[in-house]
XYZ file of N, CA, C and O in Angstrom:
712
model
N -172.031 24.203 -109.931
C -172.081 22.757 -109.867
C -172.018 22.332 -108.401
O -171.170 22.787 -107.643
N -172.905 21.449 -108.016
C -172.944 20.991 -106.628
C -171.818 20.000 -106.364
O -171.183 19.476 -107.283
N -171.558 19.752 -105.083
C -170.526 18.783 -104.700
C -170.852 17.400 -105.241
O -169.960 16.661 -105.652
N -172.128 17.056 -105.255
C -172.553 15.747 -105.748
C -172.264 15.604 -107.249
O -171.774 14.574 -107.698
N -172.542 16.662 -108.013
C -172.271 16.634 -109.447
C -170.773 16.568 -109.721
O -170.335 15.872 -110.630
N -169.994 17.296 -108.934
C -168.539 17.264 -109.098
C -167.999 15.868 -108.793
O -167.123 15.361 -109.499
N -168.533 15.242 -107.754
C -168.123 13.885 -107.397
C -168.495 12.907 -108.512
O -167.698 12.030 -108.863
N -169.682 13.045 -109.058
C -170.118 12.170 -110.149
C -169.218 12.316 -111.365
O -168.772 11.322 -111.941
N -168.935 13.551 -111.769
C -168.086 13.784 -112.945
C -166.676 13.267 -112.720
O -166.073 12.667 -113.608
N -166.149 13.506 -111.553
C -164.805 13.037 -111.231
C -164.730 11.512 -111.250
O -163.812 10.926 -111.839
N -165.702 10.864 -110.627
C -165.722 9.399 -110.590
C -165.867 8.825 -111.993
O -165.189 7.848 -112.346
N -166.721 9.426 -112.806
C -166.917 8.934 -114.171
C -165.646 9.110 -114.999
O -165.247 8.204 -115.736
N -164.977 10.244 -114.867
C -163.735 10.487 -115.608
C -162.672 9.456 -115.239
O -162.073 8.832 -116.109
N -162.444 9.279 -113.951
C -161.389 8.366 -113.496
C -161.723 6.923 -113.861
O -160.878 6.192 -114.385
N -162.948 6.503 -113.614
C -163.339 5.123 -113.927
C -163.260 4.861 -115.429
O -162.825 3.786 -115.857
N -163.669 5.822 -116.231
C -163.638 5.662 -117.687
C -162.205 5.602 -118.197
O -161.870 4.762 -119.037
N -161.354 6.461 -117.690
C -159.944 6.449 -118.106
C -159.283 5.126 -117.743
O -158.575 4.531 -118.557
N -159.523 4.649 -116.546
C -158.895 3.394 -116.134
C -159.487 2.201 -116.892
O -158.764 1.244 -117.180
N -160.772 2.261 -117.230
C -161.357 1.142 -117.975
C -160.813 1.083 -119.397
O -160.899 0.049 -120.050
N -160.231 2.145 -119.862
C -159.606 2.179 -121.180
C -158.145 1.700 -121.120
O -157.650 1.083 -122.058
N -157.474 1.969 -120.013
C -156.038 1.660 -119.899
C -155.737 0.168 -119.979
O -154.814 -0.243 -120.679
N -156.474 -0.636 -119.244
C -156.210 -2.079 -119.237
C -156.332 -2.706 -120.614
O -155.394 -3.348 -121.098
N -157.474 -2.530 -121.291
C -157.602 -3.091 -122.642
C -156.582 -2.529 -123.634
O -156.125 -3.240 -124.524
N -156.220 -1.245 -123.462
C -155.199 -0.673 -124.342
C -153.882 -1.423 -124.188
O -153.246 -1.792 -125.178
N -153.466 -1.663 -122.955
C -152.198 -2.355 -122.714
C -152.258 -3.783 -123.249
O -151.294 -4.273 -123.823
N -153.392 -4.435 -123.091
C -153.542 -5.802 -123.590
C -153.396 -5.838 -125.111
O -152.605 -6.610 -125.651
N -154.158 -5.011 -125.795
C -154.171 -5.085 -127.258
C -152.943 -4.460 -127.909
O -152.522 -4.909 -128.980
N -152.354 -3.465 -127.306
C -151.174 -2.836 -127.915
C -149.934 -3.712 -127.782
O -149.110 -3.768 -128.691
N -149.806 -4.413 -126.684
C -148.639 -5.269 -126.480
C -148.650 -6.440 -127.461
O -147.591 -6.882 -127.919
N -149.820 -6.922 -127.820
C -149.893 -8.027 -128.777
C -149.233 -7.665 -130.106
O -148.628 -8.517 -130.750
N -149.340 -6.418 -130.508
C -148.724 -5.966 -131.747
C -147.197 -5.909 -131.614
O -146.471 -6.126 -132.582
N -146.712 -5.669 -130.418
C -145.271 -5.515 -130.186
C -144.556 -6.840 -129.922
O -143.331 -6.854 -129.763
N -145.285 -7.942 -129.860
C -144.666 -9.220 -129.505
C -143.483 -9.627 -130.403
O -142.471 -10.103 -129.884
N -143.541 -9.438 -131.722
C -142.369 -9.806 -132.537
C -141.109 -9.014 -132.172
O -139.999 -9.558 -132.157
N -141.279 -7.747 -131.834
C -140.135 -6.910 -131.450
C -139.597 -7.344 -130.085
O -138.387 -7.415 -129.871
N -140.504 -7.654 -129.161
C -140.106 -8.140 -127.834
C -139.369 -9.471 -127.979
O -138.336 -9.692 -127.334
N -139.880 -10.341 -128.835
C -139.237 -11.642 -129.061
C -137.816 -11.468 -129.567
O -136.894 -12.127 -129.091
N -137.650 -10.562 -130.485
C -136.324 -10.323 -131.064
C -135.358 -9.754 -130.024
O -134.218 -10.191 -129.921
N -135.835 -8.787 -129.237
C -134.948 -8.154 -128.251
C -134.499 -9.131 -127.169
O -133.343 -9.133 -126.765
N -135.408 -9.969 -126.684
C -135.074 -10.878 -125.594
C -134.721 -12.279 -126.074
O -134.451 -13.155 -125.244
N -134.743 -12.496 -127.388
C -134.478 -13.818 -127.955
C -135.387 -14.856 -127.283
O -134.940 -15.921 -126.861
N -136.647 -14.520 -127.167
C -137.629 -15.344 -126.454
C -138.182 -16.433 -127.365
O -138.305 -16.245 -128.574
N -138.508 -17.559 -126.750
C -139.145 -18.619 -127.526
C -140.664 -18.396 -127.521
O -141.183 -17.491 -126.859
N -141.378 -19.243 -128.235
C -142.822 -19.068 -128.402
C -143.577 -19.191 -127.075
O -144.557 -18.481 -126.844
N -143.118 -20.076 -126.197
C -143.791 -20.254 -124.910
C -143.648 -18.995 -124.058
O -144.616 -18.507 -123.473
N -142.450 -18.463 -123.981
C -142.229 -17.237 -123.212
C -143.056 -16.089 -123.776
O -143.659 -15.312 -123.029
N -143.091 -15.998 -125.083
C -143.846 -14.925 -125.722
C -145.344 -15.064 -125.455
O -146.032 -14.062 -125.228
N -145.828 -16.294 -125.428
C -147.247 -16.482 -125.128
C -147.559 -16.067 -123.687
O -148.646 -15.575 -123.407
N -146.594 -16.239 -122.782
C -146.799 -15.803 -121.405
C -146.848 -14.278 -121.291
O -147.558 -13.739 -120.451
N -146.093 -13.582 -122.139
C -146.169 -12.119 -122.142
C -147.592 -11.692 -122.489
O -148.152 -10.788 -121.871
N -148.179 -12.372 -123.449
C -149.520 -12.007 -123.895
C -150.610 -12.429 -122.912
O -151.573 -11.696 -122.692
N -150.471 -13.605 -122.311
C -151.576 -14.144 -121.521
C -151.442 -13.959 -120.009
O -152.427 -14.114 -119.292
N -150.267 -13.635 -119.515
C -150.085 -13.541 -118.062
C -150.969 -12.465 -117.436
O -151.533 -12.665 -116.361
N -151.129 -11.341 -118.096
C -151.994 -10.282 -117.576
C -153.447 -10.753 -117.532
O -154.139 -10.574 -116.526
N -153.905 -11.373 -118.597
C -155.286 -11.855 -118.640
C -155.545 -12.928 -117.591
O -156.583 -12.917 -116.918
N -154.609 -13.837 -117.435
C -154.762 -14.916 -116.459
C -154.807 -14.356 -115.036
O -155.674 -14.729 -114.241
N -153.884 -13.456 -114.732
C -153.849 -12.864 -113.392
C -155.133 -12.077 -113.108
O -155.678 -12.145 -112.001
N -155.623 -11.364 -114.094
C -156.864 -10.612 -113.912
C -158.027 -11.559 -113.640
O -158.803 -11.347 -112.698
N -158.140 -12.592 -114.447
C -159.249 -13.534 -114.284
C -159.214 -14.233 -112.925
O -160.243 -14.392 -112.273
N -158.031 -14.615 -112.484
C -157.893 -15.315 -111.208
C -158.219 -14.396 -110.033
O -158.790 -14.833 -109.033
N -157.900 -13.134 -110.155
C -158.025 -12.208 -109.025
C -159.369 -11.479 -108.935
O -159.657 -10.873 -107.907
N -160.192 -11.524 -109.957
C -161.433 -10.734 -109.952
C -162.331 -11.018 -108.748
O -162.744 -10.093 -108.046
N -162.648 -12.262 -108.500
C -163.573 -12.587 -107.408
C -162.947 -12.315 -106.036
O -163.576 -11.657 -105.199
N -161.717 -12.770 -105.774
C -161.130 -12.456 -104.460
C -160.984 -10.946 -104.212
O -161.243 -10.475 -103.106
N -160.621 -10.211 -105.235
C -160.478 -8.758 -105.072
C -161.839 -8.123 -104.802
O -161.945 -7.190 -104.000
N -162.881 -8.609 -105.454
C -164.219 -8.089 -105.182
C -164.593 -8.267 -103.724
O -165.151 -7.361 -103.092
N -164.281 -9.421 -103.171
C -164.574 -9.678 -101.749
C -163.723 -8.780 -100.847
O -164.218 -8.226 -99.862
N -162.445 -8.647 -101.173
C -161.554 -7.780 -100.384
C -162.056 -6.334 -100.428
O -162.046 -5.632 -99.417
N -162.527 -5.899 -101.596
C -163.058 -4.535 -101.721
C -164.311 -4.353 -100.874
O -164.518 -3.280 -100.301
N -165.134 -5.393 -100.784
C -166.317 -5.321 -99.925
C -165.923 -5.168 -98.461
O -166.589 -4.475 -97.699
N -164.834 -5.811 -98.073
C -164.396 -5.775 -96.672
C -163.639 -4.496 -96.315
O -163.807 -3.957 -95.223
N -162.785 -4.028 -97.211
C -161.873 -2.925 -96.885
C -162.165 -1.613 -97.607
O -161.483 -0.632 -97.372
N -163.138 -1.621 -98.483
C -163.515 -0.379 -99.161
C -163.152 -0.392 -100.636
O -162.019 -0.681 -100.993
N -164.141 -0.072 -101.446
C -163.937 -0.072 -102.897
C -162.945 0.986 -103.340
O -162.087 0.727 -104.174
N -163.079 2.176 -102.795
C -162.191 3.264 -103.219
C -160.739 2.940 -102.876
O -159.843 3.161 -103.697
N -160.512 2.406 -101.705
C -159.149 2.057 -101.291
C -158.541 1.027 -102.250
O -157.409 1.184 -102.707
N -159.296 -0.010 -102.571
C -158.800 -1.056 -103.472
C -158.618 -0.494 -104.877
O -157.640 -0.800 -105.562
N -159.532 0.363 -105.318
C -159.414 0.991 -106.634
C -158.118 1.797 -106.728
O -157.351 1.656 -107.684
N -157.873 2.629 -105.740
C -156.690 3.491 -105.748
C -155.409 2.656 -105.681
O -154.448 2.912 -106.427
N -155.383 1.650 -104.810
C -154.209 0.780 -104.723
C -153.989 0.031 -106.036
O -152.855 -0.123 -106.491
N -155.058 -0.428 -106.643
C -154.933 -1.123 -107.926
C -154.404 -0.215 -109.018
O -153.538 -0.608 -109.808
N -154.902 1.001 -109.057
C -154.443 1.962 -110.054
C -152.968 2.303 -109.853
O -152.190 2.355 -110.810
N -152.574 2.517 -108.609
C -151.161 2.814 -108.318
C -150.275 1.633 -108.683
O -149.208 1.810 -109.301
N -150.698 0.432 -108.324
C -149.920 -0.770 -108.628
C -149.841 -1.012 -110.130
O -148.790 -1.397 -110.652
N -150.925 -0.770 -110.840
C -150.930 -0.927 -112.298
C -149.954 0.052 -112.943
O -149.196 -0.315 -113.840
N -149.974 1.281 -112.474
C -149.079 2.301 -113.013
C -147.623 1.934 -112.747
O -146.785 1.977 -113.665
N -147.308 1.549 -111.521
C -145.932 1.168 -111.176
C -145.476 -0.073 -111.930
O -144.337 -0.126 -112.426
N -146.342 -1.069 -112.037
C -145.951 -2.290 -112.745
C -145.789 -2.037 -114.241
O -144.972 -2.689 -114.897
N -146.517 -1.077 -114.779
C -146.346 -0.717 -116.188
C -144.978 -0.084 -116.425
O -144.296 -0.420 -117.387
N -144.595 0.802 -115.530
C -143.274 1.422 -115.648
C -142.186 0.359 -115.459
O -141.199 0.324 -116.197
N -142.383 -0.545 -114.498
C -141.447 -1.649 -114.274
C -141.336 -2.511 -115.538
O -140.230 -2.911 -115.925
N -142.461 -2.777 -116.191
C -142.446 -3.562 -117.430
C -141.636 -2.851 -118.506
O -140.899 -3.486 -119.264
N -141.761 -1.529 -118.565
C -140.994 -0.768 -119.540
C -139.501 -0.839 -119.313
O -138.710 -0.736 -120.257
N -139.080 -1.022 -118.070
C -137.663 -1.126 -117.740
C -137.161 -2.568 -117.685
O -136.022 -2.798 -117.302
N -138.004 -3.532 -118.045
C -137.625 -4.948 -117.941
C -136.345 -5.231 -118.716
O -136.198 -4.838 -119.871
N -135.456 -5.967 -118.055
C -134.193 -6.344 -118.685
C -134.187 -7.775 -119.189
O -133.234 -8.211 -119.813
N -135.264 -8.496 -118.918
C -135.352 -9.876 -119.382
C -136.818 -10.220 -119.629
O -137.721 -9.528 -119.146
N -137.027 -11.300 -120.338
C -138.392 -11.736 -120.617
C -139.091 -12.155 -119.332
O -140.287 -11.927 -119.162
N -138.338 -12.728 -118.399
C -138.921 -13.134 -117.118
C -139.396 -11.928 -116.314
O -140.466 -11.976 -115.697
N -138.620 -10.856 -116.314
C -139.035 -9.630 -115.621
C -140.304 -9.054 -116.255
O -141.198 -8.583 -115.545
N -140.368 -9.116 -117.571
C -141.539 -8.593 -118.273
C -142.776 -9.419 -117.929
O -143.846 -8.860 -117.658
N -142.638 -10.735 -117.914
C -143.767 -11.604 -117.566
C -144.209 -11.335 -116.127
O -145.411 -11.235 -115.841
N -143.263 -11.197 -115.220
C -143.590 -10.888 -113.823
C -144.355 -9.569 -113.725
O -145.375 -9.474 -113.025
N -143.890 -8.555 -114.438
C -144.568 -7.255 -114.424
C -145.978 -7.368 -114.985
O -146.914 -6.726 -114.484
N -146.164 -8.203 -115.993
C -147.490 -8.400 -116.575
C -148.441 -9.101 -115.593
O -149.619 -8.796 -115.553
N -147.916 -10.022 -114.796
C -148.743 -10.674 -113.781
C -149.202 -9.640 -112.755
O -150.379 -9.597 -112.373
N -148.288 -8.792 -112.319
C -148.644 -7.733 -111.363
C -149.649 -6.775 -111.997
O -150.620 -6.360 -111.347
N -149.439 -6.442 -113.258
C -150.395 -5.585 -113.972
C -151.788 -6.216 -113.958
O -152.781 -5.526 -113.758
N -151.839 -7.510 -114.188
C -153.129 -8.209 -114.223
C -153.839 -8.186 -112.880
O -155.043 -7.942 -112.813
N -153.089 -8.443 -111.822
C -153.683 -8.401 -110.481
C -154.173 -6.988 -110.171
O -155.263 -6.800 -109.619
N -153.388 -5.997 -110.544
C -153.774 -4.603 -110.314
C -154.989 -4.225 -111.159
O -155.885 -3.519 -110.684
N -155.034 -4.700 -112.390
C -156.185 -4.415 -113.253
C -157.456 -5.000 -112.646
O -158.524 -4.381 -112.725
N -157.344 -6.161 -112.033
C -158.509 -6.751 -111.362
C -158.988 -5.847 -110.236
O -160.197 -5.743 -109.988
N -158.057 -5.172 -109.579
C -158.415 -4.302 -108.460
C -159.245 -3.110 -108.915
O -160.228 -2.747 -108.272
N -158.868 -2.483 -110.029
C -159.657 -1.320 -110.439
C -160.805 -1.676 -111.376
O -161.777 -0.940 -111.478
N -160.743 -2.833 -112.010
C -161.858 -3.255 -112.860
C -163.051 -3.676 -112.011
O -164.191 -3.290 -112.286
N -162.766 -4.469 -110.997
C -163.830 -4.956 -110.117
C -164.515 -3.817 -109.386
O -165.731 -3.815 -109.228
N -163.751 -2.864 -108.933
C -164.303 -1.794 -108.108
C -164.823 -0.605 -108.899
O -165.691 0.111 -108.416
N -164.327 -0.391 -110.116
C -164.730 0.774 -110.908
C -166.222 0.834 -111.162
O -166.881 1.846 -110.914
N -166.759 -0.265 -111.652
C -168.201 -0.312 -111.928
C -169.008 -0.204 -110.634
O -170.036 0.480 -110.592
N -168.536 -0.855 -109.582
C -169.248 -0.796 -108.297
C -169.270 0.624 -107.743
O -170.281 1.071 -107.195
N -168.182 1.331 -107.892
C -168.121 2.722 -107.432
C -169.114 3.575 -108.218
O -169.859 4.374 -107.640
N -169.130 3.404 -109.519
C -170.048 4.201 -110.341
C -171.508 3.927 -109.991
O -172.301 4.862 -109.880
N -171.854 2.670 -109.815
C -173.256 2.361 -109.499
C -173.646 2.813 -108.094
O -174.822 3.035 -107.831
N -172.666 2.966 -107.217
C -172.998 3.457 -105.877
C -173.104 4.985 -105.838
O -173.792 5.533 -104.987
N -172.447 5.667 -106.741
C -172.455 7.133 -106.752
C -173.631 7.692 -107.553
O -174.257 8.660 -107.145
N -173.918 7.071 -108.700
C -174.950 7.605 -109.582
C -176.326 7.067 -109.211
O -176.469 5.888 -108.893
N -177.338 7.921 -109.296
C -178.708 7.463 -109.028
C -179.178 6.532 -110.158
O -178.646 6.585 -111.273
N -180.163 5.703 -109.876
C -180.625 4.713 -110.864
C -180.981 5.300 -112.236
O -180.700 4.684 -113.256
N -181.553 6.474 -112.286
C -181.948 7.059 -113.570
C -180.763 7.486 -114.442
O -180.928 7.690 -115.636
N -179.572 7.618 -113.869
C -178.383 8.001 -114.637
C -177.461 6.816 -114.926
O -176.530 6.941 -115.701
N -177.690 5.686 -114.311
C -176.761 4.559 -114.400
C -176.611 3.986 -115.801
O -175.514 3.603 -116.190
N -177.677 3.914 -116.569
C -177.589 3.356 -117.923
C -176.602 4.118 -118.784
O -175.748 3.520 -119.452
N -176.689 5.431 -118.760
C -175.780 6.277 -119.530
C -174.354 6.130 -119.032
O -173.415 6.005 -119.815
N -174.190 6.123 -117.721
C -172.857 6.033 -117.116
C -172.204 4.684 -117.440
O -171.028 4.637 -117.813
N -172.957 3.615 -117.326
C -172.413 2.298 -117.642
C -172.079 2.207 -119.133
O -171.068 1.613 -119.517
N -172.889 2.822 -119.970
C -172.596 2.864 -121.406
C -171.284 3.567 -121.699
O -170.488 3.097 -122.522
N -171.043 4.679 -121.042
C -169.785 5.417 -121.218
C -168.619 4.576 -120.732
O -167.583 4.468 -121.400
N -168.783 3.971 -119.568
C -167.732 3.141 -118.970
C -167.363 1.974 -119.890
O -166.183 1.727 -120.168
N -168.358 1.269 -120.388
C -168.110 0.114 -121.254
C -167.557 0.562 -122.608
O -166.699 -0.117 -123.186
N -167.998 1.692 -123.110
C -167.462 2.218 -124.372
C -165.963 2.453 -124.281
O -165.224 2.209 -125.242
N -165.513 2.909 -123.133
C -164.080 3.160 -122.948
C -163.277 1.872 -123.047
O -162.143 1.878 -123.541
N -163.846 0.771 -122.586
C -163.169 -0.527 -122.714
C -162.924 -0.831 -124.185
O -161.809 -1.192 -124.586
N -163.945 -0.655 -124.999
C -163.825 -0.976 -126.417
C -162.978 0.040 -127.172
O -162.348 -0.312 -128.173
N -162.942 1.252 -126.708
C -162.037 2.234 -127.308
C -160.596 1.808 -127.051
O -159.752 1.843 -127.951
N -160.299 1.380 -125.816
C -158.953 0.893 -125.499
C -158.562 -0.307 -126.341
O -157.443 -0.385 -126.859
N -159.487 -1.238 -126.499
C -159.224 -2.428 -127.324
C -159.019 -2.067 -128.793
O -158.207 -2.670 -129.483
N -159.769 -1.079 -129.278
C -159.696 -0.689 -130.689
C -158.478 0.165 -131.011
O -157.854 -0.012 -132.053
N -158.160 1.075 -130.129
C -157.039 1.987 -130.369
C -155.691 1.290 -130.112
O -154.693 1.624 -130.734
N -155.697 0.304 -129.215
C -154.462 -0.366 -128.819
C -153.603 -0.883 -129.957
O -152.414 -0.541 -130.046
N -154.131 -1.693 -130.866
C -153.284 -2.208 -131.937
C -152.732 -1.117 -132.855
O -151.561 -1.153 -133.241
N -153.563 -0.146 -133.187
C -153.112 0.935 -134.065
C -152.031 1.775 -133.381
O -150.938 1.966 -133.922
N -152.345 2.269 -132.192
C -151.375 3.101 -131.460
C -150.153 2.279 -131.077
O -149.022 2.777 -131.123
N -150.377 1.015 -130.698
C -149.259 0.149 -130.340
C -148.300 -0.060 -131.498
O -147.080 -0.070 -131.313
N -148.840 -0.231 -132.690
C -147.988 -0.393 -133.866
C -147.168 0.855 -134.164
O -145.962 0.781 -134.438
N -147.819 2.007 -134.090
C -147.115 3.270 -134.355
C -146.036 3.511 -133.296
O -144.890 3.840 -133.622
N -146.408 3.355 -132.022
C -145.435 3.595 -130.950
C -144.284 2.602 -131.012
O -143.115 2.985 -130.841
N -144.571 1.339 -131.256
C -143.517 0.325 -131.327
C -142.580 0.614 -132.480
O -141.354 0.506 -132.331
N -143.117 0.986 -133.617
C -142.285 1.243 -134.787
C -141.417 2.486 -134.624
O -140.252 2.487 -135.002
N -141.967 3.540 -134.037
C -141.251 4.814 -133.999
C -140.511 5.087 -132.693
O -139.518 5.817 -132.700
N -140.995 4.548 -131.590
C -140.368 4.835 -130.297
C -139.819 3.567 -129.649
O -138.828 3.604 -128.950
N -140.486 2.452 -129.865
C -140.072 1.182 -129.277
C -141.172 0.602 -128.408
O -142.074 1.310 -127.955
N -141.108 -0.705 -128.165
C -142.165 -1.392 -127.417
C -142.276 -0.915 -125.982
O -143.343 -0.955 -125.392
N -141.197 -0.449 -125.403
C -141.234 0.016 -124.017
C -142.151 1.226 -123.838
O -142.721 1.437 -122.770
N -142.304 1.998 -124.898
C -143.177 3.181 -124.817
C -144.626 2.812 -124.523
O -145.363 3.607 -123.942
N -145.036 1.606 -124.891
C -146.409 1.169 -124.610
C -146.669 1.151 -123.109
O -147.752 1.482 -122.646
N -145.658 0.752 -122.351
C -145.796 0.684 -120.896
C -145.583 2.054 -120.257
O -146.257 2.395 -119.288
N -144.652 2.816 -120.794
C -144.398 4.139 -120.227
C -145.576 5.083 -120.464
O -145.789 6.012 -119.694
N -146.343 4.858 -121.505
C -147.505 5.686 -121.798
C -148.559 5.596 -120.694
O -149.272 6.556 -120.425
N -148.624 4.460 -120.026
C -149.599 4.261 -118.957
C -149.293 5.169 -117.765
O -150.208 5.622 -117.073
N -148.024 5.449 -117.532
C -147.614 6.255 -116.385
C -148.360 7.572 -116.228
O -148.995 7.817 -115.201
N -148.318 8.440 -117.230
C -149.027 9.720 -117.090
C -150.537 9.569 -116.898
O -151.135 10.308 -116.111
N -151.146 8.608 -117.594
C -152.589 8.401 -117.423
C -152.918 7.861 -116.032
O -153.924 8.229 -115.442
N -152.053 6.991 -115.518
C -152.254 6.476 -114.172
C -152.120 7.575 -113.128
O -152.928 7.663 -112.195
N -151.130 8.421 -113.294
C -150.921 9.525 -112.341
C -152.083 10.510 -112.434
O -152.589 10.980 -111.416
N -152.532 10.812 -113.650
C -153.682 11.708 -113.826
C -154.919 11.138 -113.127
O -155.643 11.866 -112.448
N -155.130 9.840 -113.269
C -156.283 9.197 -112.625
C -156.172 9.215 -111.108
O -157.164 9.403 -110.410
N -154.975 8.982 -110.611
C -154.796 9.001 -109.151
C -155.101 10.378 -108.606
O -155.708 10.543 -107.563
């Protein structure tokens, strides 16, 4: 295998894994919200922030992060985003209050914007045009796998291990990707 092929496979593996992690965390946490509400005695507004803070932070940060990645390098922003997402996930798992959890979710969202914005750009810059359709298909499929598996796995993990396991599960995948 040539260096170019190894680089392509490595980039596709990492980008695909990370494109699955964000949607998994989004959809799995939604299933755990009643348990989180009970543990923190949270009201409906606080609970809605747990669910939407990650999405809001991601949406707000996508365009600015894309510009920052253009200026300072896509790979650098991707790696920093992945590291920050992994750390904020572990921080969310250790949250002692609903406010700490919401804060961790905001950081997760900003970090997700960092690797979401740059992941596709990295893949399209590495792969030649004739391979891009397949690569983008794999990348996008991973997003939907994360969204689909999240509620099922989230329910099982929340019931048997606890809601914090949803965040701790991201740790090993984040480290593997890094």
